[in-house]
One Martini backbone bead per residue (centre of mass of N, CA, C, O) as a GRO file, in nm:
protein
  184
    1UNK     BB    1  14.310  10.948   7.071
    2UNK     BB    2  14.072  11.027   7.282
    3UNK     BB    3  14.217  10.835   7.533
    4UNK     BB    4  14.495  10.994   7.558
    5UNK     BB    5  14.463  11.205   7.645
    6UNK     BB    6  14.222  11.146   7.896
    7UNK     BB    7  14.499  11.021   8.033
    8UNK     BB    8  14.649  11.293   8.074
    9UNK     BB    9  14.444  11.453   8.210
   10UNK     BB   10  14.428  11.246   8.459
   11UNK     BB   11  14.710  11.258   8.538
   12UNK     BB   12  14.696  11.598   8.592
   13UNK     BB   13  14.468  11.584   8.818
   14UNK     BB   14  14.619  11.405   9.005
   15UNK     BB   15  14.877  11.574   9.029
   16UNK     BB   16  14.738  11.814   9.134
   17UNK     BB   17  14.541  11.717   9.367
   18UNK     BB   18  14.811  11.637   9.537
   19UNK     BB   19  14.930  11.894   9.579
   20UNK     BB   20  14.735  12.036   9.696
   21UNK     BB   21  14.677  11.862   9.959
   22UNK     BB   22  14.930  11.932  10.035
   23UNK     BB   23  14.935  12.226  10.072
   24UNK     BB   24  14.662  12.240  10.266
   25UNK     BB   25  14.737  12.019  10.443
   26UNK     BB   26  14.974  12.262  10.567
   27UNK     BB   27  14.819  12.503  10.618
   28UNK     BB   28  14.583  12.393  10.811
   29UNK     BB   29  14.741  12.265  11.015
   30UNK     BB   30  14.924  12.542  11.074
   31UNK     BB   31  14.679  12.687  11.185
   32UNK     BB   32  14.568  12.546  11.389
   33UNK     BB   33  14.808  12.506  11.569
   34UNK     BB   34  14.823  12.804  11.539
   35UNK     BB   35  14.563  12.837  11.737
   36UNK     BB   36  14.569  12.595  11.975
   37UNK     BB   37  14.802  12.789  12.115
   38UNK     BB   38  14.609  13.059  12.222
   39UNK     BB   39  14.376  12.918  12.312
   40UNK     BB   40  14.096  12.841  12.457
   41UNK     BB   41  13.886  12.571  12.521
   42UNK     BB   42  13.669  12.635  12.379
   43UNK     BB   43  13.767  12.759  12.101
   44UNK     BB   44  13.880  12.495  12.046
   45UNK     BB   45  13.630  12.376  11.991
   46UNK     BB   46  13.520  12.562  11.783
   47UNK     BB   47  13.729  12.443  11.603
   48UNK     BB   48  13.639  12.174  11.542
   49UNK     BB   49  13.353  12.230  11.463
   50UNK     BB   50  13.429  12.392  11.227
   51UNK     BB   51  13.562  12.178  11.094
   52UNK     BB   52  13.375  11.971  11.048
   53UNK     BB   53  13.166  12.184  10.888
   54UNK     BB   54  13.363  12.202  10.644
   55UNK     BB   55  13.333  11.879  10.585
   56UNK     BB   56  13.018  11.871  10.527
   57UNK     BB   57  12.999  12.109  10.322
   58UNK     BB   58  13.196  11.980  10.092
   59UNK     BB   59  13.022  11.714  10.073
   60UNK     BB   60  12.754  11.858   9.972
   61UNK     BB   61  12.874  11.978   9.730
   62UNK     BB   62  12.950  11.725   9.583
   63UNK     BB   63  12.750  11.587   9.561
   64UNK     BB   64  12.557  11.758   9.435
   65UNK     BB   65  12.749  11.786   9.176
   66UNK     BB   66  12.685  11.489   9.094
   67UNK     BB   67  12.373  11.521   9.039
   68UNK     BB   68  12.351  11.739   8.863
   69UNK     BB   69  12.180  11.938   8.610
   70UNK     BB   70  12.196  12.172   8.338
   71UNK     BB   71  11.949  12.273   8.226
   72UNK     BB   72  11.852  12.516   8.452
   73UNK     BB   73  12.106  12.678   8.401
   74UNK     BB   74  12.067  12.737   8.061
   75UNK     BB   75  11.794  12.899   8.155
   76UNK     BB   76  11.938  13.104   8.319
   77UNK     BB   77  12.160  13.196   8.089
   78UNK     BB   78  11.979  13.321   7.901
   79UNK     BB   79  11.888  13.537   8.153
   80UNK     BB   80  12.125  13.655   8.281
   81UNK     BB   81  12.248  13.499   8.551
   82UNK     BB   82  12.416  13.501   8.823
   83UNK     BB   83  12.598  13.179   8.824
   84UNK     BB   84  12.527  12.981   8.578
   85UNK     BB   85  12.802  12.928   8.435
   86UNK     BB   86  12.934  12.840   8.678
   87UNK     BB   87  12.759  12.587   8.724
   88UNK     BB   88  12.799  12.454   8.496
   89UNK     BB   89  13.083  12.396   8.510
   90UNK     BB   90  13.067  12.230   8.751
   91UNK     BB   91  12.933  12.025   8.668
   92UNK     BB   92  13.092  11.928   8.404
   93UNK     BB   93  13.303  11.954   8.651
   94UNK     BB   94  13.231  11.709   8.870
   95UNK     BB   95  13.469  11.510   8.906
   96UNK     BB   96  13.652  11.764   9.059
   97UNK     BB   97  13.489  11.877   9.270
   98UNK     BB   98  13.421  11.600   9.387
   99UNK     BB   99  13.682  11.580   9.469
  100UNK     BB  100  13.776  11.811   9.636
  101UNK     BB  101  13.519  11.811   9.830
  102UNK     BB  102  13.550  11.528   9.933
  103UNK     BB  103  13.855  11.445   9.930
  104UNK     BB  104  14.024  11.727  10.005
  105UNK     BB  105  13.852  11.877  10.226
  106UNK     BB  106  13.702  11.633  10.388
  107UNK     BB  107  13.982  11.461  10.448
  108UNK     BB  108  14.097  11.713  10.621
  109UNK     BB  109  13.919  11.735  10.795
  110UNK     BB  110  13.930  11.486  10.930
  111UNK     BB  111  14.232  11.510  11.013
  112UNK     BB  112  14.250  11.786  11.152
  113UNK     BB  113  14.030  11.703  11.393
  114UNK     BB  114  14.204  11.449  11.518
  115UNK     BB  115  14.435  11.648  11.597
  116UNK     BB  116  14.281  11.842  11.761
  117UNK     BB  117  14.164  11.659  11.966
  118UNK     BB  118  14.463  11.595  12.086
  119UNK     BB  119  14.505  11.823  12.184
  120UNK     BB  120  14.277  11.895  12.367
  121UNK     BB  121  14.331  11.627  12.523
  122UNK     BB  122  14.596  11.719  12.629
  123UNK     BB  123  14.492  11.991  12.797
  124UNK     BB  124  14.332  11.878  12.966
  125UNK     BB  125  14.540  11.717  13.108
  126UNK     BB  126  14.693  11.924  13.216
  127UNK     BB  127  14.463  12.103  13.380
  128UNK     BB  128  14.353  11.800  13.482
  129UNK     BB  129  14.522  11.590  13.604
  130UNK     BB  130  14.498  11.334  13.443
  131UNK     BB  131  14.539  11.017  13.432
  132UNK     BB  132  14.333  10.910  13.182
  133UNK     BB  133  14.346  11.005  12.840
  134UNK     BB  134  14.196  10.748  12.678
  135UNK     BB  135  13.899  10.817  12.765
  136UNK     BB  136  13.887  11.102  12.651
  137UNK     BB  137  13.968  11.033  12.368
  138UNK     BB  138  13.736  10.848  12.306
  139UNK     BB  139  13.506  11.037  12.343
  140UNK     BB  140  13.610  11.275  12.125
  141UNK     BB  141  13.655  11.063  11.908
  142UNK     BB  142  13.314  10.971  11.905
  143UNK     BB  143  13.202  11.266  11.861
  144UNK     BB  144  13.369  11.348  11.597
  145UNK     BB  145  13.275  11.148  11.458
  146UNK     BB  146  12.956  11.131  11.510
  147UNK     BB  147  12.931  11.404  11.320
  148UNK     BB  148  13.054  11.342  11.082
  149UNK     BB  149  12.857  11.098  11.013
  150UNK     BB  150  12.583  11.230  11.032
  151UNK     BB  151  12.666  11.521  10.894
  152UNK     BB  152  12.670  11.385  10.625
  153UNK     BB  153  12.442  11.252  10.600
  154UNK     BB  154  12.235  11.494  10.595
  155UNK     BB  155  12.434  11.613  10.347
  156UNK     BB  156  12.322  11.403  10.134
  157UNK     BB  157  12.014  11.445  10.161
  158UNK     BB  158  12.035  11.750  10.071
  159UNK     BB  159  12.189  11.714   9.799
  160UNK     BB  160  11.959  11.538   9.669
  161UNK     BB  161  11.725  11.779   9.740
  162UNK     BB  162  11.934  12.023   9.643
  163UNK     BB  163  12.104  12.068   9.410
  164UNK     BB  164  12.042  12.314   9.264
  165UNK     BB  165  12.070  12.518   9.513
  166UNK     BB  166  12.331  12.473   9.547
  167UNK     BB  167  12.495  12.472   9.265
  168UNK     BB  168  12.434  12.778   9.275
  169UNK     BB  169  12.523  12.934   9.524
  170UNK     BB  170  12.805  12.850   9.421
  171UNK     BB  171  12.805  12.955   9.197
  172UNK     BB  172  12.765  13.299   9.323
  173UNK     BB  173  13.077  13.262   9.438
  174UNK     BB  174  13.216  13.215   9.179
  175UNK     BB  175  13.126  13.488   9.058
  176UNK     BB  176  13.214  13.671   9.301
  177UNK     BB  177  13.524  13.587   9.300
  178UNK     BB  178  13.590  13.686   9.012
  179UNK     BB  179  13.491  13.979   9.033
  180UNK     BB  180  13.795  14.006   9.252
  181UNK     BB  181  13.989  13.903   9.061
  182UNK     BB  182  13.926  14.106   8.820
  183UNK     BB  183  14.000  14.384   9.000
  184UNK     BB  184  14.329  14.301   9.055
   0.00000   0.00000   0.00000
């Protein structure tokens, strides 16, 4: 029997995530595009480029939590540090956060990214009477991937080696966000 839960909680996690992913890029979409209407053409770009980091930081989460072990968190919980029970939980629950940090949020910025880039290629085409937006689209579209796939290379070697440190400091905001939405 315990095959049969376990089947209907993954039916239920993938139903939530699909849910989750469905509302979160339907929000992030809708921010940015009201966001690239209304900036200059550098914060537009600065806006891209926090997506990008957005997405770089989420995987290297993401990894993070799939290699990290819980032993020395259960070391510090037991000296009452703050963070590591939350810590814990994370582990535990490493294939949901690294699903969502990998999958739902990871995905979202790159597809946000790609958005963000085309307003960005048809402004540029606009202010500056460009006659073929296919090259500057190019250019773009491959700085655009080389950041994220770069900067994720990088995230995922430092998720690797310091795995302990950074699912602390999650744990730690973890902390810190349930004491301020139990204090509302």
């Amino acid at each position: 029997m315990p095959k049969e839960s376990n089947k209907k909680s993954n039916i239920k996690w993938v139903f939530t995530i699909v849910i989750w992913t469905f509302v979160l890029s339907i929000v992030f979409s809708f921010i940015s595009s009201i966001v690239m209407g209304y900036v200059s053409l550098w914060i537009a770009f600065i806006v891209l480029i926090t997506i990008i980091f957005m997405g770089i930081i989420f995987d290297t989460i993401g990894i993070a939590v799939a290699v990290a072990t819980e032993v020395p968190f259960h070391s510090m919980a037991s000296q009452k540090k703050k963070g590591a029970k939350q810590s814990i939980w994370l582990i535990k629950n490493a294939d949901k956060v690294s699903n969502f940090c990998n999958d739902v949020i990871g995905d979202i910025a790159g597809i946000i990214s790609g958005a963000t880039s085309a307003t960005i290629v048809a402004r540029l085409v606009a202010m500056y009477g460009l006659k073929d937006a296919v090259i500057v689209s190019l250019v773009l579209t491959g700085l655009v991937a080389s950041l994220t796939v770069g900067g994720k290379a990088v995230g995922k070697s430092i998720a690797l080696n310091n795995s302990k440190k950074i699912i602390y400091r999650v744990g730690l905001l973890v902390y810190y966000f349930d004491r301020i939405r139990k204090k509302d």
